[in-house]
Amino acid sequence: MHLIFLGPPACGKGTQSAILEQKYGYYHLSTGDLMRREVATGSELGKTIKLNIEKGVLAASEIVNELLKKDVENHKQMSILFDGYPRKIDQAKFLDSVLEKNKDTLKRVFYFDIDAEELFQRILSRVTCNACGAVYNLRTNPPKEDGVCDSCGSHELVRRGDDNEEILKNRIQSFFEETAPLREFYQKRGILSVINARAPVEIVTEQIINAL
Ligand SMILES: [Zn+2]
C-alpha cells in the first residue's frame, strides 16, 4: 500500500520519511536520492542530471520517470513511500500506469501544508558545524548551548552559502508553481490528506499515522 509525500523543500518530509521507514518498514523512494546515485555513476544521464541540480532546475520528466520505473520494479514487494515524486500531473499519470501494471494502487497522498515565508525563515536559520558537518536549525532544532556544536563541541557554526539559499528559493518557487496542482488532482480522487507541516515533528507524525 503505497504513499506519496507532497511538499516543498524544507517542509520536513525527509524527517517524516525516515520515521516511517524505521518504524513501519516503508521503502523510502526519494527521486532526489535516485538522481544523486545516478550522478555518482558518472554516466551520460548522470552528467545531465548534475547540470540541472547545479542550476537548481527540475530534471526533465523522462529522466525521472525512467529512474523511478526501474526502482519501483526493484521494490514491488514492499510498501513504497514516494518522496519528491510526482511533481507534475504528467508524472502522476505515469506513476498510475507503472502501479497499474503491477496491479497496485496508491493508498494515500499527504500534502505538507506550509507557506513559502515560513520555509524561507527555516532555511535562513539553518546552520552547519564546520568541524563535523552536523546540521542545526536555530528556530526548530538549536544546539543545546548557544553557538556550540552538540556533537563535537566546535564553536564554528556557520550559515550555508548564499548560492545555496538562492537555489533553495528557486526550488520552493517552482514547487508552488508546478506541484501545487497535484493537490487538486489527488483531492478529486479522495485520497489526499492535508498535514499541518508547521507543527513540531512528533505532531506531524501523529497526523500522518492517524490518517493511514
Ligand atoms: Zn560539530
Short mmCIF file of C-alpha atoms and ligand atoms in Angstrom, two decimals:
data_model
loop_
_atom_site.label_atom_id
_atom_site.label_comp_id
_atom_site.label_asym_id
_atom_site.label_seq_id
_atom_site.Cartn_x
_atom_site.Cartn_y
_atom_site.Cartn_z
CA MET A 1 0.00 0.00 0.00
CA HIS A 2 1.87 2.99 -1.29
CA LEU A 3 2.02 6.58 -0.07
CA ILE A 4 3.10 9.91 -1.52
CA PHE A 5 4.62 12.79 0.44
CA LEU A 6 3.93 16.04 -1.36
CA GLY A 7 5.59 19.19 -0.09
CA PRO A 8 8.15 21.92 -0.79
CA PRO A 9 11.84 21.69 0.17
CA ALA A 10 12.48 22.15 3.93
CA CYS A 11 8.87 21.22 4.82
CA GLY A 12 10.06 18.29 6.95
CA LYS A 13 9.03 15.39 4.71
CA GLY A 14 12.55 13.97 4.79
CA THR A 15 12.37 13.64 8.57
CA GLN A 16 8.92 12.03 8.37
CA SER A 17 10.07 9.66 5.64
CA ALA A 18 12.88 8.42 7.88
CA ILE A 19 10.39 7.82 10.72
CA LEU A 20 8.01 5.82 8.51
CA GLU A 21 10.89 3.85 7.09
CA GLN A 22 12.28 2.90 10.50
CA LYS A 23 9.05 2.33 12.39
CA TYR A 24 6.76 0.95 9.71
CA GLY A 25 9.11 -0.65 7.20
CA TYR A 26 8.25 1.51 4.22
CA TYR A 27 10.67 1.66 1.34
CA HIS A 28 11.58 5.35 1.05
CA LEU A 29 11.79 6.15 -2.64
CA SER A 30 13.35 9.59 -2.97
CA THR A 31 13.84 10.66 -6.57
CA GLY A 32 16.46 13.10 -5.26
CA ASP A 33 18.46 10.13 -3.94
CA LEU A 34 17.95 8.18 -7.16
CA MET A 35 19.32 11.11 -9.14
CA ARG A 36 22.29 11.62 -6.82
CA ARG A 37 23.10 7.90 -7.18
CA GLU A 38 22.94 8.20 -10.97
CA VAL A 39 25.23 11.25 -10.86
CA ALA A 40 27.72 9.25 -8.77
CA THR A 41 27.97 6.58 -11.50
CA GLY A 42 29.32 9.24 -13.89
CA SER A 43 27.01 8.10 -16.73
CA GLU A 44 25.84 10.44 -19.51
CA LEU A 45 22.43 10.55 -17.84
CA GLY A 46 24.18 11.39 -14.56
CA LYS A 47 26.01 14.32 -16.16
CA THR A 48 22.78 15.80 -17.48
CA ILE A 49 21.19 15.48 -14.04
CA LYS A 50 24.21 17.10 -12.37
CA LEU A 51 23.89 20.14 -14.64
CA ASN A 52 20.22 20.53 -13.71
CA ILE A 53 20.92 20.24 -9.99
CA GLU A 54 23.62 22.91 -10.22
CA LYS A 55 21.24 25.25 -11.98
CA GLY A 56 18.52 24.50 -9.46
CA VAL A 57 16.03 23.47 -12.13
CA LEU A 58 13.84 20.37 -12.11
CA ALA A 59 15.04 17.40 -14.08
CA ALA A 60 13.09 16.51 -17.24
CA SER A 61 10.19 14.15 -16.62
CA GLU A 62 11.59 11.47 -18.96
CA ILE A 63 14.76 11.20 -16.89
CA VAL A 64 13.00 11.00 -13.55
CA ASN A 65 10.33 8.63 -14.91
CA GLU A 66 12.94 6.22 -16.19
CA LEU A 67 14.78 6.12 -12.85
CA LEU A 68 11.53 5.80 -10.94
CA LYS A 69 10.11 2.96 -13.00
CA LYS A 70 13.25 0.89 -12.52
CA ASP A 71 13.26 1.46 -8.77
CA VAL A 72 9.56 0.61 -8.38
CA GLU A 73 10.16 -2.66 -10.24
CA ASN A 74 13.00 -3.46 -7.84
CA HIS A 75 10.83 -2.88 -4.76
CA LYS A 76 7.38 -4.02 -5.85
CA GLN A 77 7.03 -6.42 -2.91
CA MET A 78 7.30 -3.54 -0.46
CA SER A 79 5.09 -0.65 0.58
CA ILE A 80 6.66 2.35 -1.10
CA LEU A 81 6.75 5.89 0.20
CA PHE A 82 7.22 8.28 -2.72
CA ASP A 83 9.13 11.41 -1.74
CA GLY A 84 9.71 14.20 -4.25
CA TYR A 85 7.68 12.45 -6.94
CA PRO A 86 5.38 13.12 -8.71
CA ARG A 87 6.00 16.84 -9.22
CA LYS A 88 3.64 17.36 -12.13
CA ILE A 89 0.36 15.95 -13.41
CA ASP A 90 2.04 14.04 -16.25
CA GLN A 91 4.29 12.33 -13.69
CA ALA A 92 1.28 11.47 -11.54
CA LYS A 93 -0.32 9.78 -14.56
CA PHE A 94 2.92 7.99 -15.32
CA LEU A 95 3.05 6.70 -11.74
CA ASP A 96 -0.52 5.43 -12.09
CA SER A 97 0.45 3.50 -15.19
CA VAL A 98 3.51 1.97 -13.51
CA LEU A 99 1.48 0.88 -10.49
CA GLU A 100 -1.42 -0.42 -12.59
CA LYS A 101 0.98 -2.68 -14.42
CA ASN A 102 1.79 -4.32 -11.09
CA LYS A 103 -1.93 -4.33 -10.15
CA ASP A 104 -1.04 -1.87 -7.41
CA THR A 105 -2.62 1.34 -6.15
CA LEU A 106 -1.88 4.39 -4.04
CA LYS A 107 -3.29 4.33 -0.56
CA ARG A 108 -2.89 7.93 0.48
CA VAL A 109 -1.24 11.20 -0.51
CA PHE A 110 -0.02 13.56 2.21
CA TYR A 111 0.26 17.24 1.42
CA PHE A 112 2.66 19.04 3.78
CA ASP A 113 0.96 22.38 4.17
CA ILE A 114 3.32 25.27 4.90
CA ASP A 115 3.74 28.68 3.28
CA ALA A 116 6.79 30.00 1.44
CA GLU A 117 7.55 32.67 4.05
CA GLU A 118 7.87 30.07 6.82
CA LEU A 119 10.13 27.96 4.60
CA PHE A 120 12.43 30.89 3.87
CA GLN A 121 12.68 31.56 7.61
CA ARG A 122 13.57 27.92 8.24
CA ILE A 123 16.26 27.98 5.59
CA LEU A 124 17.74 31.21 6.90
CA SER A 125 18.04 29.76 10.37
CA ARG A 126 19.90 26.63 9.28
CA VAL A 127 23.50 26.38 10.45
CA THR A 128 26.13 23.72 9.83
CA CYS A 129 29.09 22.77 12.01
CA ASN A 130 32.31 23.48 10.10
CA ALA A 131 34.16 20.78 12.01
CA CYS A 132 31.82 17.75 11.83
CA GLY A 133 29.01 18.69 9.44
CA ALA A 134 26.16 18.44 11.97
CA VAL A 135 23.13 20.49 10.89
CA TYR A 136 21.03 22.63 13.25
CA ASN A 137 18.07 24.90 12.90
CA LEU A 138 18.19 27.86 15.26
CA ARG A 139 14.39 28.03 15.30
CA THR A 140 13.27 24.42 15.38
CA ASN A 141 16.33 22.41 16.42
CA PRO A 142 19.01 24.62 18.08
CA PRO A 143 22.20 23.29 19.72
CA LYS A 144 21.91 22.85 23.49
CA GLU A 145 24.47 25.55 24.19
CA ASP A 146 24.26 28.70 22.11
CA GLY A 147 26.82 28.67 19.29
CA VAL A 148 28.39 25.34 20.29
CA CYS A 149 28.06 22.08 18.33
CA ASP A 150 26.37 19.31 20.37
CA SER A 151 28.27 16.52 18.63
CA CYS A 152 31.85 17.81 18.64
CA GLY A 153 31.99 20.97 20.79
CA SER A 154 33.21 23.19 17.95
CA HIS A 155 32.27 26.90 18.01
CA GLU A 156 32.21 27.14 14.24
CA LEU A 157 28.51 27.01 13.44
CA VAL A 158 28.02 28.74 10.10
CA ARG A 159 25.13 29.52 7.80
CA ARG A 160 25.05 27.98 4.34
CA GLY A 161 26.36 29.97 1.40
CA ASP A 162 24.13 32.43 -0.41
CA ASP A 163 24.29 30.39 -3.61
CA ASN A 164 22.70 27.51 -1.83
CA GLU A 165 19.97 29.72 -0.48
CA GLU A 166 19.20 31.04 -3.97
CA ILE A 167 18.88 27.50 -5.32
CA LEU A 168 16.59 26.51 -2.47
CA LYS A 169 14.43 29.57 -3.01
CA ASN A 170 14.12 28.69 -6.69
CA ARG A 171 13.12 25.15 -5.81
CA ILE A 172 10.48 26.40 -3.39
CA GLN A 173 9.13 28.77 -6.02
CA SER A 174 8.86 26.05 -8.64
CA PHE A 175 7.19 23.74 -6.15
CA PHE A 176 4.36 26.17 -5.62
CA GLU A 177 4.03 26.82 -9.35
CA GLU A 178 4.31 23.30 -10.70
CA THR A 179 3.48 20.88 -7.93
CA ALA A 180 0.55 22.56 -6.23
CA PRO A 181 -1.99 21.44 -8.91
CA LEU A 182 -1.32 17.86 -7.81
CA ARG A 183 -3.10 18.63 -4.58
CA GLU A 184 -6.34 19.07 -6.50
CA PHE A 185 -5.60 16.04 -8.66
CA TYR A 186 -5.45 13.72 -5.64
CA GLN A 187 -8.17 15.53 -3.75
CA LYS A 188 -10.62 14.72 -6.54
CA ARG A 189 -9.64 11.10 -6.19
CA GLY A 190 -10.41 11.25 -2.48
CA ILE A 191 -7.03 10.08 -1.21
CA LEU A 192 -5.50 13.41 -0.14
CA SER A 193 -4.71 14.26 3.48
CA VAL A 194 -3.53 17.79 4.27
CA ILE A 195 -0.95 17.85 7.07
CA ASN A 196 -0.10 20.92 9.12
CA ALA A 197 3.65 20.96 8.48
CA ARG A 198 4.28 23.92 10.78
CA ALA A 199 3.64 21.67 13.78
CA PRO A 200 6.51 20.02 15.73
CA VAL A 201 7.93 16.77 14.32
CA GLU A 202 6.02 14.43 16.69
CA ILE A 203 2.71 16.12 15.94
CA VAL A 204 3.28 15.85 12.21
CA THR A 205 3.99 12.12 12.61
CA GLU A 206 0.80 11.74 14.63
CA GLN A 207 -1.26 13.43 11.91
CA ILE A 208 0.16 11.02 9.33
CA ILE A 209 -0.35 7.87 11.41
CA ASN A 210 -3.93 8.85 12.22
CA ALA A 211 -4.76 9.24 8.54
CA LEU A 212 -3.20 5.94 7.42
ZN ZN B 1 30.41 19.64 15.18
#
